[in-house]
XYZ file of C-alpha atoms in Angstrom:
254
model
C -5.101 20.018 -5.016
C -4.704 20.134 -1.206
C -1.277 17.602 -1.130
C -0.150 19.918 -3.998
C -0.498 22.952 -2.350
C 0.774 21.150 0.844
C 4.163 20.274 -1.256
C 4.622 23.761 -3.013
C 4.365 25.706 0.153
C 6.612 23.079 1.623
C 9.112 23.269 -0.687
C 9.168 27.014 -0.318
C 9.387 27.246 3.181
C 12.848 24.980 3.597
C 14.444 25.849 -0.218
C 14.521 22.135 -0.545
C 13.485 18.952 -1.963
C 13.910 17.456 1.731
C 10.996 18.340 2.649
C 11.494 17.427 6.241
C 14.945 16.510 8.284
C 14.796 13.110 8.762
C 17.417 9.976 8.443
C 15.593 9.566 5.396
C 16.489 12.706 4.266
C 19.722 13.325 5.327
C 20.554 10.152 3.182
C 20.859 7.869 6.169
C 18.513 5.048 5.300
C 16.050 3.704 3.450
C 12.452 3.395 3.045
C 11.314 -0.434 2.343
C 8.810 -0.946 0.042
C 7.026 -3.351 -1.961
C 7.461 -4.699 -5.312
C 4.257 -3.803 -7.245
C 2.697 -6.461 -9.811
C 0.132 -4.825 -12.043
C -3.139 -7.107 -13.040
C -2.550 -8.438 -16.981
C -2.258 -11.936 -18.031
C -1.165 -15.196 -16.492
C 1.910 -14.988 -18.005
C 2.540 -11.448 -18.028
C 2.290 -11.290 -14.373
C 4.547 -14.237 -13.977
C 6.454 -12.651 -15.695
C 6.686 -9.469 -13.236
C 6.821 -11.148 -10.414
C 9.767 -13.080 -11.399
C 11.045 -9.889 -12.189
C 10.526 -7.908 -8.783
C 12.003 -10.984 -7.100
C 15.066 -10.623 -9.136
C 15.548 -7.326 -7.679
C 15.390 -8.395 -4.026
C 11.960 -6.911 -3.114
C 10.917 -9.354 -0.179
C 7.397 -7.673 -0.111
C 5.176 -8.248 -3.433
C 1.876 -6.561 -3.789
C -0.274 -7.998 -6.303
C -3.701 -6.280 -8.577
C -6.028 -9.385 -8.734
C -9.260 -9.418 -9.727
C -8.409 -8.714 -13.693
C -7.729 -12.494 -14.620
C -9.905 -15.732 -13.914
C -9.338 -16.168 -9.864
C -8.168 -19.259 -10.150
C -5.238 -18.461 -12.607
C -4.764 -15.798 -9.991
C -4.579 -18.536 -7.160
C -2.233 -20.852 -9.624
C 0.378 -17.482 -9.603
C 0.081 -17.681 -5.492
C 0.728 -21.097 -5.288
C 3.640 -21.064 -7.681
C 5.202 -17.992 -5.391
C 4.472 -20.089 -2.501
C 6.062 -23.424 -4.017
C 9.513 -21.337 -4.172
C 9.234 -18.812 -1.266
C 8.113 -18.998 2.521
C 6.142 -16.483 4.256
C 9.431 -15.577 5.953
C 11.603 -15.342 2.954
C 8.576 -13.228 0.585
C 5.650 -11.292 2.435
C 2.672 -11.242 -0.421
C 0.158 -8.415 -0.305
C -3.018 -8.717 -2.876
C -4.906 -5.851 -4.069
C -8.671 -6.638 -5.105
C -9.970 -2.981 -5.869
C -12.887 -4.178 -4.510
C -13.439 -6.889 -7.373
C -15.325 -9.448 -4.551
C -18.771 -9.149 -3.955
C -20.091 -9.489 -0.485
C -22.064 -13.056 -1.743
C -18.676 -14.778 -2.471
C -16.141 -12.539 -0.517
C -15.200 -14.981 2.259
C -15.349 -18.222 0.005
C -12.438 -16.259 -1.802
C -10.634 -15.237 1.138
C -10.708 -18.195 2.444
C -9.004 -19.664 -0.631
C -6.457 -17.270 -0.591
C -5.657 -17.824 3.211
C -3.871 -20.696 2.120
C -1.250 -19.034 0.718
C 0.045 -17.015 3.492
C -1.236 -13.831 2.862
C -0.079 -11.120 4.830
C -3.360 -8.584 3.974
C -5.788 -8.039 1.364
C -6.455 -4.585 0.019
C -10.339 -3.329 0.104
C -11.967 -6.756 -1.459
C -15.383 -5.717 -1.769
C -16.450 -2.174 -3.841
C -16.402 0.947 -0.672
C -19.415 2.218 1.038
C -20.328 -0.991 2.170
C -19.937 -0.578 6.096
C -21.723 -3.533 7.073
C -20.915 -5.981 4.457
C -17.329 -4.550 5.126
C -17.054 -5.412 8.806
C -18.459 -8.437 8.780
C -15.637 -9.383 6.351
C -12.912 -7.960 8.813
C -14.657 -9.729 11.570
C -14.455 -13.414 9.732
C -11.705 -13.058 7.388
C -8.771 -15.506 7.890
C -6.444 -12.497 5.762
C -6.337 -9.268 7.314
C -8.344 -6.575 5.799
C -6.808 -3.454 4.490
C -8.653 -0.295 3.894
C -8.302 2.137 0.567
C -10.823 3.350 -1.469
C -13.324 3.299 1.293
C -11.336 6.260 2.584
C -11.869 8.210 -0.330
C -14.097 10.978 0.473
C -14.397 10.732 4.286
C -12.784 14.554 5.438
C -14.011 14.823 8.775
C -12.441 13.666 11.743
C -15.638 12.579 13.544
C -16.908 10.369 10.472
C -13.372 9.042 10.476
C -13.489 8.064 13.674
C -16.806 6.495 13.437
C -15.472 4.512 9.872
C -12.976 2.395 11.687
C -15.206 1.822 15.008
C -17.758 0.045 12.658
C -15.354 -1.450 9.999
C -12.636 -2.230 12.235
C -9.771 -3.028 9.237
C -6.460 -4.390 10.471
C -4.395 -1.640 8.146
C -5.449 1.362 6.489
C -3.707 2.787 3.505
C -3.300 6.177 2.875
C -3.218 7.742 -0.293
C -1.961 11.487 0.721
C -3.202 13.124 -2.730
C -6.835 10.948 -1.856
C -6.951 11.166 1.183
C -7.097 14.830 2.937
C -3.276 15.602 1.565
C -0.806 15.250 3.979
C -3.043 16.548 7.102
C -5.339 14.159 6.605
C -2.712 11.684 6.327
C -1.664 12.065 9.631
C -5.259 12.486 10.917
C -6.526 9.031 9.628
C -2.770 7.172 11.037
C -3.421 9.102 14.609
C -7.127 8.153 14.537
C -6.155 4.379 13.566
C -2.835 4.793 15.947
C -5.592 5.157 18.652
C -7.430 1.987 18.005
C -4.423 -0.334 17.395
C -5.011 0.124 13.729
C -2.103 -0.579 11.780
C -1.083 1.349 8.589
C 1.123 2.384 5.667
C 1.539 5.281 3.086
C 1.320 4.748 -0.919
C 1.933 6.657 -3.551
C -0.757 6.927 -6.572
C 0.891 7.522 -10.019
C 2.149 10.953 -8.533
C 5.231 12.321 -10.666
C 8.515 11.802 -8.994
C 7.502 15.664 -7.313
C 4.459 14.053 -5.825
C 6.681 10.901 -4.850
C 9.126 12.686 -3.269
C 6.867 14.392 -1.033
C 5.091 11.319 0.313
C 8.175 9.609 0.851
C 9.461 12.383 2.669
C 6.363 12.414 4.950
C 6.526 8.749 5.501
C 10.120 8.866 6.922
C 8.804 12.232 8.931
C 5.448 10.214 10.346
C 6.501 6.707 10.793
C 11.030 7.335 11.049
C 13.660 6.468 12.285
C 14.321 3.000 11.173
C 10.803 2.256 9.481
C 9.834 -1.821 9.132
C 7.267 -1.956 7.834
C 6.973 -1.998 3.687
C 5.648 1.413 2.303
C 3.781 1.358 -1.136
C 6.210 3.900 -3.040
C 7.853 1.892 -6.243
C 4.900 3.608 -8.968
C 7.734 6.194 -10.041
C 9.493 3.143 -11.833
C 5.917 2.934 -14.376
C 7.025 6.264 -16.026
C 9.113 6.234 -19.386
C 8.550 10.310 -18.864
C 9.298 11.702 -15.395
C 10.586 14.816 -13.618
C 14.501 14.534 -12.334
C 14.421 14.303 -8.427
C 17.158 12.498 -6.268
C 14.833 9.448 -5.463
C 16.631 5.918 -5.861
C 15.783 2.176 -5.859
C 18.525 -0.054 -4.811
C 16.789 -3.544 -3.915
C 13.785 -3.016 -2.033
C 14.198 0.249 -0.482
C 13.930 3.937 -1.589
C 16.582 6.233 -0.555
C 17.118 10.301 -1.270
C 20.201 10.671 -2.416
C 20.532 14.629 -3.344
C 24.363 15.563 -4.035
């Protein structure tokens, strides 16, 4: 309700869509982001990757945790066989599918495949099991749902002392909206935290307004990919000037 509100007032205060001047918004560059492969079977996830590789996304985010792990590690190896860790960054997704007991025996596996970072591999609200796991990994640990919740700036703050992730990932309409947003990037920007912004099945209104706050937060000239491609899911969506040519996002109103 808060990143809604946060758009609509927004939106009324500069007439636009372009929610904030930015190269971005002026229809000056990009924003990278990653190809997204949703969990399903073996095949139909071979199947999408070979897809989003097709389209010249050089970052691929995959859900695991829905199939038999090692089928999962088969599909890493088989991306690995073809691509470097120069030519394809891979980002996994576990949703928190690990438990503590056999977390690291699985990261440890998946190390071997040149994983750039794992999304939140044990279930949130685990602090302890948590940071022991960002402590030992061999992948770095990204945090996501065990933001969820966590509104003031003090328990924040006190979060990613005793976690200490290598990324957080915010998820503007879960966590705090768009001030919140900025609160949790500042209070990781402080500790050498790194981060990125994703969307979460937002209509192309709610897409347009993150990406326009990523290119506002992290612009000019961003590097590092953004987790903005869920617009392409929708058969049904809401016409806004938001386009995907190879592994970027531009706005491209007029």
């Amino acid at each position: 309700m808060l990143f809604g509100l946060e758009t609509a007032l927004l939106n009324l205060q500069v007439g636009s869509t372009m929610l904030f001047d930015t190269p971005f918004g002026r229809g000056e560059e990009g924003i990278p982001i990653n190809g997204l492969v949703w969990m399903g079977s073996f095949e139909e996830m071979r199947e999408r990757i070979e897809q989003k590789l097709a389209q010249g996304f050089h970052c691929v985010k995959l859900k695991i945790g829905a199939i038999d792990f090692n089928q999962e590690l088969e599909l890493l190896k088989k991306i690995r066989s073809r691509y470097s860790r120069s030519e394809i960054e891979l980002r996994v997704d576990a949703n928190g599918a690990f438990s503590p007991d056999d977390a690291l025996q699985k990261l440890e596996q998946l190390s071997l495949y040149d994983i750039h970072s794992i999304e939140q591999p044990i279930r949130q609200g685990q602090w302890g099991d948590m940071a022991f796991l960002c402590r030992e990994s061999p992948i770095p640990i990204a945090l996501d749902e065990e933001l969820i919740g966590v509104n003031d700036s003090y328990t924040k703050g006190q979060l990613l002392d005793i976690i200490k992730p290598a990324y957080i990932i915010l998820k503007p309409s879960l966590h705090g909206g768009m001030a919140g947003t900025k609160e949790w990037i500042d209070l990781a920007d402080d500790r050498h935290i790194g981060s990125w912004i994703t969307s979460a099945l937002e209509s192309n209104v709610g897409l347009n307004a993150i990406a326009h706050l990523t290119a506002y937060l992290y612009g000019p000239n961003i590097q590092r990919p953004q987790g903005l491609g869920t617009g392409q899911l929708f058969t049904d969506n809401i016409p806004m000037p938001l386009e995907i040519i190879g592994d970027k996002l531009w706005y491209k109103q007029g």
